[in-house]
mmCIF file of C-alpha atoms in Angstrom:
data_model
loop_
_atom_site.group_PDB
_atom_site.id
_atom_site.type_symbol
_atom_site.label_atom_id
_atom_site.label_comp_id
_atom_site.label_asym_id
_atom_site.label_seq_id
_atom_site.Cartn_x
_atom_site.Cartn_y
_atom_site.Cartn_z
ATOM 1 C CA MET A 1 47.634 25.944 15.119
ATOM 2 C CA PHE A 2 49.358 29.005 14.292
ATOM 3 C CA GLN A 3 52.180 27.706 16.184
ATOM 4 C CA LEU A 4 52.728 24.651 14.137
ATOM 5 C CA ARG A 5 52.393 27.041 11.312
ATOM 6 C CA ALA A 6 55.080 29.269 12.754
ATOM 7 C CA ARG A 7 57.697 26.729 12.988
ATOM 8 C CA ASP A 8 57.102 25.723 9.679
ATOM 9 C CA LEU A 9 58.212 28.950 8.562
ATOM 10 C CA SER A 10 60.833 29.272 10.627
ATOM 11 C CA PHE A 11 61.938 25.449 8.713
ATOM 12 C CA LEU A 12 61.645 27.255 5.787
ATOM 13 C CA VAL A 13 63.267 30.881 5.888
ATOM 14 C CA HIS A 14 66.588 28.476 7.795
ATOM 15 C CA SER A 15 66.165 25.681 5.416
ATOM 16 C CA PRO A 16 69.269 24.795 3.119
ATOM 17 C CA PRO A 17 69.331 25.784 -0.452
ATOM 18 C CA CYS A 18 67.411 23.495 -2.185
ATOM 19 C CA LEU A 19 69.528 20.573 -3.688
ATOM 20 C CA PRO A 20 68.838 19.226 -7.017
ATOM 21 C CA ALA A 21 66.032 16.835 -6.981
ATOM 22 C CA PRO A 22 67.823 12.558 -7.123
ATOM 23 C CA ARG A 23 67.784 10.791 -10.371
ATOM 24 C CA VAL A 24 64.851 8.496 -10.224
ATOM 25 C CA SER A 25 64.640 6.288 -13.020
ATOM 26 C CA PRO A 26 61.794 6.200 -15.698
ATOM 27 C CA LEU A 27 61.061 2.387 -14.649
ATOM 28 C CA PHE A 28 60.988 3.233 -11.181
ATOM 29 C CA ALA A 29 58.825 6.267 -11.860
ATOM 30 C CA LEU A 30 56.256 4.229 -13.744
ATOM 31 C CA ARG A 31 55.600 0.977 -11.465
ATOM 32 C CA ARG A 32 55.496 3.871 -8.405
ATOM 33 C CA ASN A 33 52.419 5.737 -10.666
ATOM 34 C CA LEU A 34 50.829 2.520 -11.082
ATOM 35 C CA SER A 35 50.812 1.621 -7.728
ATOM 36 C CA ALA A 36 49.396 4.594 -6.101
ATOM 37 C CA THR A 37 46.616 4.704 -9.084
ATOM 38 C CA THR A 38 45.782 1.278 -8.248
ATOM 39 C CA SER A 39 45.438 1.586 -4.655
ATOM 40 C CA ALA A 40 43.290 4.623 -5.098
ATOM 41 C CA SER A 41 40.999 3.897 -7.618
ATOM 42 C CA PRO A 42 37.430 2.593 -5.830
ATOM 43 C CA GLY A 43 36.540 -0.717 -5.473
ATOM 44 C CA PRO A 44 33.315 -2.040 -8.036
ATOM 45 C CA PHE A 45 30.053 -1.199 -6.961
ATOM 46 C CA ALA A 46 28.004 -2.727 -4.089
ATOM 47 C CA ALA A 47 24.447 -2.270 -5.235
ATOM 48 C CA GLU A 48 23.263 -3.757 -2.167
ATOM 49 C CA ASP A 49 25.115 -1.885 0.133
ATOM 50 C CA TYR A 50 24.602 0.880 -1.518
ATOM 51 C CA LEU A 51 20.704 0.594 -0.951
ATOM 52 C CA VAL A 52 20.944 -0.050 2.586
ATOM 53 C CA ALA A 53 23.321 2.154 3.747
ATOM 54 C CA THR A 54 22.371 5.331 1.202
ATOM 55 C CA CYS A 55 19.032 5.161 0.454
ATOM 56 C CA GLY A 56 17.942 3.230 3.856
ATOM 57 C CA VAL A 57 16.503 0.192 2.046
ATOM 58 C CA PRO A 58 15.464 -2.479 4.927
ATOM 59 C CA ARG A 59 18.580 -5.253 3.851
ATOM 60 C CA ALA A 60 15.956 -8.387 2.985
ATOM 61 C CA GLN A 61 14.609 -5.760 0.026
ATOM 62 C CA ALA A 62 17.913 -4.804 -1.277
ATOM 63 C CA VAL A 63 19.059 -8.271 -1.657
ATOM 64 C CA LYS A 64 15.903 -8.444 -4.455
ATOM 65 C CA ALA A 65 16.293 -4.980 -6.001
ATOM 66 C CA ALA A 66 20.009 -4.817 -6.107
ATOM 67 C CA LYS A 67 20.035 -7.738 -9.271
ATOM 68 C CA LYS A 68 18.298 -4.990 -10.838
ATOM 69 C CA ILE A 69 20.561 -2.127 -10.743
ATOM 70 C CA SER A 70 23.390 -4.924 -10.455
ATOM 71 C CA HIS A 71 24.906 -3.511 -14.256
ATOM 72 C CA LEU A 72 25.838 0.032 -12.700
ATOM 73 C CA LYS A 73 29.941 0.173 -12.327
ATOM 74 C CA SER A 74 29.809 3.204 -10.123
ATOM 75 C CA SER A 75 27.638 5.504 -7.266
ATOM 76 C CA SER A 76 28.155 8.666 -9.549
ATOM 77 C CA LYS A 77 24.505 8.512 -11.097
ATOM 78 C CA PRO A 78 22.697 7.160 -8.261
ATOM 79 C CA ASP A 79 24.309 9.518 -6.039
ATOM 80 C CA ALA A 80 22.812 12.235 -8.086
ATOM 81 C CA VAL A 81 19.507 10.966 -7.859
ATOM 82 C CA VAL A 82 19.244 10.554 -4.505
ATOM 83 C CA ALA A 83 20.755 14.154 -3.966
ATOM 84 C CA PHE A 84 17.875 15.386 -6.473
ATOM 85 C CA LEU A 85 15.435 14.127 -4.199
ATOM 86 C CA SER A 86 16.613 14.768 -1.141
ATOM 87 C CA GLY A 87 17.368 18.629 -3.056
ATOM 88 C CA LEU A 88 13.304 18.332 -3.805
ATOM 89 C CA GLY A 89 12.807 17.420 -0.256
ATOM 90 C CA VAL A 90 11.950 14.033 -0.608
ATOM 91 C CA PRO A 91 11.946 12.530 3.016
ATOM 92 C CA ARG A 92 14.975 9.625 3.397
ATOM 93 C CA SER A 93 12.394 6.779 4.098
ATOM 94 C CA ASP A 94 10.314 7.781 0.554
ATOM 95 C CA ILE A 95 13.617 7.722 -1.273
ATOM 96 C CA ALA A 96 13.574 3.628 0.168
ATOM 97 C CA ALA A 97 10.698 3.292 -0.321
ATOM 98 C CA ILE A 98 10.739 4.326 -4.142
ATOM 99 C CA VAL A 99 14.307 2.944 -5.024
ATOM 100 C CA ALA A 100 13.159 -0.897 -3.513
ATOM 101 C CA VAL A 101 10.179 -0.973 -5.385
ATOM 102 C CA ASP A 102 11.439 1.058 -8.766
ATOM 103 C CA PRO A 103 15.498 0.208 -8.171
ATOM 104 C CA TRP A 104 15.971 1.434 -12.019
ATOM 105 C CA PHE A 105 14.839 4.978 -10.490
ATOM 106 C CA LEU A 106 18.483 5.596 -9.577
ATOM 107 C CA CYS A 107 19.506 4.891 -12.804
ATOM 108 C CA ALA A 108 17.652 7.550 -14.706
ATOM 109 C CA SER A 109 19.336 10.583 -15.639
ATOM 110 C CA VAL A 110 18.395 13.998 -13.914
ATOM 111 C CA GLU A 111 19.307 16.191 -16.540
ATOM 112 C CA ARG A 112 17.142 14.750 -19.455
ATOM 113 C CA THR A 113 14.894 13.128 -17.247
ATOM 114 C CA LEU A 114 14.090 13.993 -13.724
ATOM 115 C CA ALA A 115 14.370 17.690 -13.997
ATOM 116 C CA PRO A 116 12.481 18.117 -16.803
ATOM 117 C CA ARG A 117 10.048 16.244 -15.296
ATOM 118 C CA VAL A 118 9.540 18.797 -12.675
ATOM 119 C CA THR A 119 9.773 21.507 -14.660
ATOM 120 C CA GLU A 120 7.213 20.428 -16.478
ATOM 121 C CA LEU A 121 4.603 19.696 -12.969
ATOM 122 C CA ARG A 122 5.451 23.361 -11.902
ATOM 123 C CA GLU A 123 4.037 24.696 -14.908
ATOM 124 C CA LEU A 124 0.832 22.619 -14.127
ATOM 125 C CA GLY A 125 1.450 24.266 -11.150
ATOM 126 C CA LEU A 126 2.630 22.081 -8.775
ATOM 127 C CA SER A 127 4.348 23.227 -5.487
ATOM 128 C CA ARG A 128 7.915 21.383 -4.647
ATOM 129 C CA SER A 129 6.473 19.856 -1.649
ATOM 130 C CA GLU A 130 3.064 18.713 -3.856
ATOM 131 C CA VAL A 131 5.961 17.104 -7.069
ATOM 132 C CA ALA A 132 8.301 15.600 -3.477
ATOM 133 C CA ARG A 133 4.779 13.968 -2.327
ATOM 134 C CA LEU A 134 3.908 12.466 -6.090
ATOM 135 C CA ILE A 135 7.211 10.694 -7.018
ATOM 136 C CA PRO A 136 7.379 7.722 -4.344
ATOM 137 C CA LEU A 137 3.095 7.498 -5.474
ATOM 138 C CA ALA A 138 3.835 7.953 -9.804
ATOM 139 C CA LEU A 139 7.354 5.823 -9.470
ATOM 140 C CA CYS A 140 7.912 4.633 -12.976
ATOM 141 C CA SER A 141 5.686 7.347 -14.449
ATOM 142 C CA PHE A 142 7.205 9.839 -13.006
ATOM 143 C CA ARG A 143 9.952 8.933 -16.051
ATOM 144 C CA SER A 144 7.711 9.040 -18.144
ATOM 145 C CA SER A 145 7.395 11.436 -21.208
ATOM 146 C CA SER A 146 3.420 11.752 -20.938
ATOM 147 C CA LEU A 147 3.653 12.465 -17.439
ATOM 148 C CA ARG A 148 2.530 16.000 -17.327
ATOM 149 C CA GLY A 149 -0.431 14.954 -20.000
ATOM 150 C CA ASN A 150 -1.352 11.735 -18.391
ATOM 151 C CA LEU A 151 -1.783 14.154 -14.237
ATOM 152 C CA ASP A 152 -3.363 17.084 -16.253
ATOM 153 C CA PHE A 153 -6.287 14.618 -17.827
ATOM 154 C CA TRP A 154 -6.177 12.909 -13.590
ATOM 155 C CA LEU A 155 -6.628 16.333 -12.255
ATOM 156 C CA SER A 156 -9.666 17.238 -14.101
ATOM 157 C CA VAL A 157 -11.361 14.182 -13.757
ATOM 158 C CA PHE A 158 -10.716 14.297 -9.543
ATOM 159 C CA GLY A 159 -10.908 17.540 -9.886
ATOM 160 C CA SER A 160 -7.907 18.634 -6.782
ATOM 161 C CA TYR A 161 -4.967 17.171 -6.387
ATOM 162 C CA GLU A 162 -5.265 16.028 -3.360
ATOM 163 C CA LYS A 163 -8.435 13.532 -4.511
ATOM 164 C CA LEU A 164 -5.746 12.537 -7.054
ATOM 165 C CA LEU A 165 -2.774 11.666 -4.441
ATOM 166 C CA LYS A 166 -5.309 9.335 -2.561
ATOM 167 C CA ALA A 167 -6.263 7.439 -5.968
ATOM 168 C CA LEU A 168 -2.791 6.867 -6.556
ATOM 169 C CA LYS A 169 -2.606 5.346 -3.174
ATOM 170 C CA MET A 170 -4.922 2.634 -4.333
ATOM 171 C CA ASN A 171 -3.800 2.594 -7.952
ATOM 172 C CA SER A 172 -0.276 2.838 -8.680
ATOM 173 C CA GLY A 173 -0.709 2.446 -12.262
ATOM 174 C CA LEU A 174 -3.626 5.119 -12.815
ATOM 175 C CA LEU A 175 -0.727 7.145 -14.707
ATOM 176 C CA ALA A 176 0.444 4.835 -16.726
ATOM 177 C CA ALA A 177 -2.634 3.912 -18.051
ATOM 178 C CA ASP A 178 -3.813 4.772 -21.862
ATOM 179 C CA LEU A 179 -5.713 7.895 -22.270
ATOM 180 C CA GLU A 180 -7.116 7.363 -25.402
ATOM 181 C CA LYS A 181 -7.520 4.134 -25.622
ATOM 182 C CA VAL A 182 -8.748 2.651 -22.354
ATOM 183 C CA ALA A 183 -9.252 6.120 -19.893
ATOM 184 C CA LYS A 184 -11.535 8.231 -22.024
ATOM 185 C CA PRO A 185 -13.812 4.824 -23.564
ATOM 186 C CA ASN A 186 -14.814 3.772 -20.194
ATOM 187 C CA LEU A 187 -15.719 7.535 -18.959
ATOM 188 C CA ALA A 188 -17.768 7.420 -22.125
ATOM 189 C CA LEU A 189 -19.181 4.342 -21.569
ATOM 190 C CA LEU A 190 -20.263 4.604 -17.652
ATOM 191 C CA GLN A 191 -21.345 8.333 -18.707
ATOM 192 C CA GLN A 192 -23.635 7.097 -20.829
ATOM 193 C CA CYS A 193 -24.808 4.491 -17.916
ATOM 194 C CA GLY A 194 -26.330 8.022 -16.679
ATOM 195 C CA LEU A 195 -23.704 7.892 -14.337
ATOM 196 C CA SER A 196 -23.144 11.696 -12.824
ATOM 197 C CA PRO A 197 -19.000 13.337 -13.795
ATOM 198 C CA SER A 198 -19.514 13.507 -9.683
ATOM 199 C CA VAL A 199 -18.915 10.179 -9.188
ATOM 200 C CA PHE A 200 -15.765 9.596 -10.627
ATOM 201 C CA SER A 201 -13.850 11.722 -8.006
ATOM 202 C CA GLU A 202 -13.753 9.103 -5.901
ATOM 203 C CA PRO A 203 -10.573 7.819 -5.779
ATOM 204 C CA PHE A 204 -11.333 4.138 -5.378
ATOM 205 C CA ILE A 205 -13.482 4.176 -8.830
ATOM 206 C CA SER A 206 -9.492 4.652 -10.360
ATOM 207 C CA ARG A 207 -9.618 0.792 -10.196
ATOM 208 C CA VAL A 208 -12.651 0.601 -12.674
ATOM 209 C CA LEU A 209 -11.376 3.270 -15.284
ATOM 210 C CA ILE A 210 -7.921 1.944 -15.956
ATOM 211 C CA ARG A 211 -9.388 -1.055 -16.701
ATOM 212 C CA THR A 212 -10.382 -2.534 -20.476
ATOM 213 C CA PRO A 213 -13.159 -1.313 -22.311
ATOM 214 C CA LYS A 214 -14.151 -4.518 -22.549
ATOM 215 C CA LYS A 215 -13.585 -5.588 -18.815
ATOM 216 C CA VAL A 216 -15.701 -2.963 -18.081
ATOM 217 C CA GLN A 217 -18.822 -3.746 -20.832
ATOM 218 C CA ASP A 218 -18.547 -7.081 -18.820
ATOM 219 C CA ALA A 219 -18.943 -6.045 -15.499
ATOM 220 C CA LEU A 220 -22.145 -4.206 -16.651
ATOM 221 C CA VAL A 221 -23.512 -6.922 -17.907
ATOM 222 C CA HIS A 222 -22.868 -9.095 -14.926
ATOM 223 C CA ILE A 223 -24.092 -6.268 -12.383
ATOM 224 C CA ASP A 224 -27.279 -6.457 -14.305
ATOM 225 C CA LYS A 225 -27.615 -10.297 -14.401
ATOM 226 C CA PHE A 226 -27.170 -9.423 -10.004
ATOM 227 C CA GLY A 227 -30.589 -7.013 -10.047
ATOM 228 C CA VAL A 228 -27.958 -3.846 -8.690
ATOM 229 C CA SER A 229 -29.585 -1.203 -10.130
ATOM 230 C CA GLN A 230 -27.389 1.920 -12.128
ATOM 231 C CA ASN A 231 -29.127 4.174 -9.139
ATOM 232 C CA SER A 232 -28.407 2.482 -6.426
ATOM 233 C CA ARG A 233 -25.493 3.525 -4.152
ATOM 234 C CA MET A 234 -24.206 -0.351 -4.322
ATOM 235 C CA PHE A 235 -23.911 0.542 -7.568
ATOM 236 C CA LEU A 236 -20.185 1.754 -7.626
ATOM 237 C CA TYR A 237 -19.255 -0.986 -5.201
ATOM 238 C CA ALA A 238 -20.881 -3.675 -7.773
ATOM 239 C CA LEU A 239 -18.840 -1.877 -10.825
ATOM 240 C CA VAL A 240 -15.518 -2.288 -8.766
ATOM 241 C CA ALA A 241 -16.454 -6.012 -7.563
ATOM 242 C CA PHE A 242 -16.892 -6.898 -11.156
ATOM 243 C CA THR A 243 -14.387 -5.375 -13.274
ATOM 244 C CA VAL A 244 -10.879 -6.215 -10.613
ATOM 245 C CA GLN A 245 -11.593 -9.899 -10.220
ATOM 246 C CA SER A 246 -11.834 -12.067 -13.550
ATOM 247 C CA PRO A 247 -15.042 -14.067 -14.269
ATOM 248 C CA GLU A 248 -13.169 -17.357 -13.016
ATOM 249 C CA LYS A 249 -12.805 -15.715 -9.644
ATOM 250 C CA LEU A 250 -16.064 -14.548 -9.099
ATOM 251 C CA THR A 251 -17.706 -17.391 -9.977
ATOM 252 C CA ASP A 252 -15.000 -19.414 -7.730
ATOM 253 C CA LYS A 253 -16.435 -17.545 -4.816
ATOM 254 C CA ILE A 254 -19.927 -18.508 -5.828
ATOM 255 C CA GLY A 255 -19.418 -21.767 -6.026
ATOM 256 C CA VAL A 256 -17.888 -21.515 -1.914
ATOM 257 C CA LEU A 257 -21.125 -19.919 -0.841
ATOM 258 C CA GLU A 258 -23.192 -22.480 -2.698
ATOM 259 C CA THR A 259 -21.064 -25.305 -1.293
ATOM 260 C CA LEU A 260 -21.485 -23.950 2.156
ATOM 261 C CA GLY A 261 -25.608 -24.557 1.701
ATOM 262 C CA TRP A 262 -26.550 -20.762 0.103
ATOM 263 C CA SER A 263 -29.024 -20.817 -2.409
ATOM 264 C CA GLN A 264 -29.408 -19.014 -5.017
ATOM 265 C CA GLY A 265 -31.271 -16.457 -3.792
ATOM 266 C CA ASP A 266 -29.153 -15.957 -0.814
ATOM 267 C CA VAL A 267 -26.183 -14.915 -3.002
ATOM 268 C CA LEU A 268 -27.891 -12.383 -5.447
ATOM 269 C CA LEU A 269 -29.886 -11.217 -2.017
ATOM 270 C CA ALA A 270 -25.963 -10.785 -0.486
ATOM 271 C CA VAL A 271 -24.315 -9.218 -3.314
ATOM 272 C CA LYS A 272 -27.321 -6.651 -4.476
ATOM 273 C CA THR A 273 -27.324 -5.807 -0.663
ATOM 274 C CA MET A 274 -23.040 -5.576 -0.257
ATOM 275 C CA PRO A 275 -21.457 -6.285 -3.732
ATOM 276 C CA GLY A 276 -18.008 -5.951 -1.990
ATOM 277 C CA ILE A 277 -18.295 -9.766 -0.516
ATOM 278 C CA LEU A 278 -17.284 -10.580 -3.601
ATOM 279 C CA THR A 279 -13.662 -8.906 -3.339
ATOM 280 C CA ILE A 280 -13.382 -11.597 0.278
ATOM 281 C CA SER A 281 -10.509 -14.223 -0.310
ATOM 282 C CA GLU A 282 -12.155 -17.489 -0.276
ATOM 283 C CA GLU A 283 -10.301 -18.550 2.571
ATOM 284 C CA ARG A 284 -12.104 -15.860 4.734
ATOM 285 C CA LEU A 285 -15.776 -16.859 2.357
ATOM 286 C CA GLN A 286 -15.304 -20.004 4.084
ATOM 287 C CA LYS A 287 -14.124 -19.039 7.795
ATOM 288 C CA ASN A 288 -16.601 -16.755 8.476
ATOM 289 C CA VAL A 289 -19.963 -18.774 7.012
ATOM 290 C CA HIS A 290 -18.484 -21.877 9.171
ATOM 291 C CA PHE A 291 -18.220 -20.042 11.961
ATOM 292 C CA LEU A 292 -21.639 -18.293 12.044
ATOM 293 C CA THR A 293 -23.588 -20.575 11.123
ATOM 294 C CA LYS A 294 -21.706 -23.808 12.839
ATOM 295 C CA VAL A 295 -20.698 -21.950 16.137
ATOM 296 C CA ALA A 296 -22.554 -18.908 16.504
ATOM 297 C CA GLY A 297 -26.279 -20.400 14.952
ATOM 298 C CA LEU A 298 -27.266 -17.585 12.810
ATOM 299 C CA GLU A 299 -29.141 -19.182 9.438
ATOM 300 C CA ILE A 300 -28.034 -18.433 5.929
ATOM 301 C CA SER A 301 -30.555 -15.847 5.176
ATOM 302 C CA TYR A 302 -30.034 -13.636 8.481
ATOM 303 C CA ILE A 303 -26.393 -13.677 7.119
ATOM 304 C CA ALA A 304 -27.354 -12.977 3.337
ATOM 305 C CA GLN A 305 -29.754 -10.210 4.869
ATOM 306 C CA ARG A 306 -26.413 -8.764 6.546
ATOM 307 C CA PRO A 307 -23.459 -9.893 4.122
ATOM 308 C CA VAL A 308 -21.369 -7.460 6.031
ATOM 309 C CA LEU A 309 -20.927 -10.432 8.752
ATOM 310 C CA LEU A 310 -18.398 -12.043 5.856
ATOM 311 C CA LYS A 311 -16.327 -9.161 6.230
ATOM 312 C CA TYR A 312 -15.890 -8.451 9.459
ATOM 313 C CA SER A 313 -12.077 -10.123 10.983
ATOM 314 C CA LEU A 314 -13.227 -13.548 13.198
ATOM 315 C CA GLU A 315 -9.567 -13.607 14.482
ATOM 316 C CA ARG A 316 -9.796 -10.139 15.841
ATOM 317 C CA ARG A 317 -13.813 -8.821 16.044
ATOM 318 C CA LEU A 318 -17.155 -11.664 15.674
ATOM 319 C CA PHE A 319 -15.113 -14.643 17.812
ATOM 320 C CA PRO A 320 -13.726 -12.873 20.973
ATOM 321 C CA ARG A 321 -17.031 -10.669 20.751
ATOM 322 C CA TYR A 322 -18.686 -14.187 20.800
ATOM 323 C CA CYS A 323 -16.860 -15.752 23.919
ATOM 324 C CA LEU A 324 -17.630 -12.779 25.643
ATOM 325 C CA LEU A 325 -20.972 -12.626 25.447
ATOM 326 C CA LYS A 326 -20.918 -16.259 25.794
ATOM 327 C CA LEU A 327 -19.303 -16.101 28.991
ATOM 328 C CA LEU A 328 -21.300 -13.277 30.427
ATOM 329 C CA ASN A 329 -24.522 -15.726 29.484
ATOM 330 C CA THR A 330 -22.565 -18.515 31.487
ATOM 331 C CA LYS A 331 -22.120 -16.239 34.990
ATOM 332 C CA GLY A 332 -25.836 -15.087 34.146
ATOM 333 C CA LEU A 333 -25.095 -11.709 33.733
ATOM 334 C CA LEU A 334 -26.122 -11.356 30.626
ATOM 335 C CA ASP A 335 -29.119 -13.173 28.404
ATOM 336 C CA LEU A 336 -28.467 -12.103 24.610
ATOM 337 C CA ARG A 337 -26.886 -14.440 22.188
ATOM 338 C CA PHE A 338 -24.267 -13.060 19.646
ATOM 339 C CA ASP A 339 -26.216 -11.499 16.514
ATOM 340 C CA TYR A 340 -25.669 -9.006 13.816
ATOM 341 C CA ASN A 341 -26.031 -6.166 16.286
ATOM 342 C CA ALA A 342 -22.835 -7.264 18.705
ATOM 343 C CA ALA A 343 -21.025 -7.450 16.107
ATOM 344 C CA SER A 344 -21.698 -4.484 14.476
ATOM 345 C CA LEU A 345 -21.383 -2.481 17.199
ATOM 346 C CA SER A 346 -18.352 -0.260 16.910
ATOM 347 C CA GLU A 347 -15.641 -1.274 19.497
ATOM 348 C CA LYS A 348 -16.062 2.029 22.085
ATOM 349 C CA LYS A 349 -20.061 1.079 22.199
ATOM 350 C CA PHE A 350 -18.871 -2.841 22.347
ATOM 351 C CA LEU A 351 -16.695 -2.047 25.567
ATOM 352 C CA GLY A 352 -19.196 0.577 27.095
ATOM 353 C CA ARG A 353 -22.169 -2.128 26.597
ATOM 354 C CA PHE A 354 -20.819 -5.765 27.028
ATOM 355 C CA VAL A 355 -17.395 -4.951 29.290
ATOM 356 C CA HIS A 356 -17.200 -1.550 31.280
ATOM 357 C CA PRO A 357 -19.697 -2.374 33.081
ATOM 358 C CA TYR A 358 -18.935 -6.074 34.263
ATOM 359 C CA LYS A 359 -15.166 -5.542 34.741
ATOM 360 C CA GLU A 360 -15.598 -5.112 38.514
ATOM 361 C CA ARG A 361 -17.806 -8.024 38.806
ATOM 362 C CA LEU A 362 -14.992 -10.552 36.935
ATOM 363 C CA PRO A 363 -11.953 -9.016 37.370
ATOM 364 C CA GLY A 364 -9.531 -9.225 34.417
ATOM 365 C CA LEU A 365 -12.332 -8.577 31.930
ATOM 366 C CA ALA A 366 -11.420 -6.145 29.632
ATOM 367 C CA ASP A 367 -7.459 -6.657 29.434
ATOM 368 C CA VAL A 368 -7.958 -10.665 28.353
ATOM 369 C CA TYR A 369 -10.638 -9.141 25.669
ATOM 370 C CA ALA A 370 -8.555 -6.567 24.522
ATOM 371 C CA SER A 371 -5.797 -9.335 24.036
ATOM 372 C CA SER A 372 -8.583 -12.046 22.395
ATOM 373 C CA CYS A 373 -8.892 -8.992 19.846
ATOM 374 C CA ALA A 374 -5.068 -8.384 19.742
ATOM 375 C CA GLY A 375 -5.399 -12.511 18.830
ATOM 376 C CA LYS A 376 -3.394 -13.307 21.598
ATOM 377 C CA LEU A 377 -5.412 -15.757 23.471
ATOM 378 C CA HIS A 378 -8.961 -16.427 23.867
ATOM 379 C CA MET A 379 -11.805 -15.602 26.444
ATOM 380 C CA GLU A 380 -12.465 -18.958 27.151
ATOM 381 C CA LEU A 381 -8.835 -18.777 29.893
ATOM 382 C CA LEU A 382 -10.562 -15.953 31.545
ATOM 383 C CA SER A 383 -13.320 -18.495 31.717
ATOM 384 C CA GLU A 384 -11.001 -21.237 32.735
ATOM 385 C CA ASN A 385 -9.489 -19.009 35.887
ATOM 386 C CA THR A 386 -12.980 -17.539 36.866
ATOM 387 C CA LYS A 387 -13.971 -21.172 37.547
ATOM 388 C CA GLN A 388 -11.053 -21.123 40.137
ATOM 389 C CA ASN A 389 -12.245 -18.173 42.210
#
């Protein structure tokens, strides 16, 4: 580098005196300037490529998100937003998640919108890292001028920042709820029912608190019809089940059970025991009831007393365990039918009781069972193999 500079200096020292610059026609100069300007100007803003390359959004998601910011002419505003988020400590993976769901975030003004929101949250006592964790959960609510007031209110309800974050993970619309018309009336209504304020700190209750007060009132009426006591520990789960679904959807699910042979008493018992079964999809209800009654041979009354059986995965839990017990019975290694006890055991206990003690007599038992639980194959394959040995 020094030699290069020396040569340049020597050239300048020994160069001939400056000569007058050659005359250039004004028309030629204008054409040259226009040409340089055209070649230097950037092309149109490619939103899809920007989302992929700069933000890390998967291509499939970027295609959809790019349509919402197609009006942008340059990357200046998105660049400022990405730099601002990165400066706060928001990981690139979170930035990708934010703009994939809410691409308009890239259109926000850092000076007029984002920076003031951060300042307000810092004044509430949140650290920079806590603000960074909040943004991917708050999404569009983070840009709202009501963010500070809403966050302050929900912090008082949940009692801690960590519980609030858990609630936001379950319910991203929490910070956008109308406090005066929705949240506060619902809290007052539930307190009138005798619920302690400490109950509201449970994150899953947030789904109830942002429903319309009429929806919550209707849910309370239905819960009473099913005989779920407000003093029961199942009451809160019933409140969620009856609040987050439409009456039509609830009627359809009850109808599914009735068409499968359940009496009104069976349905009432199951819902009273475990209200959460009403959040199960109709497809799973049909498949599980059919398997438990037609294949496993369990009585409906037995299932109604143990409705958690309806929530277990058929493919990854019920069917693999049923097949394994059937195999052990067929081989004369066990005399035990499939029932609630076998289905409800933790995976560790099930392996210790029904897999590990027999893996030497049935080589490959553990591997095939694990594959069956992963949905890759079924226990019948092992049964066929052992017949050949």
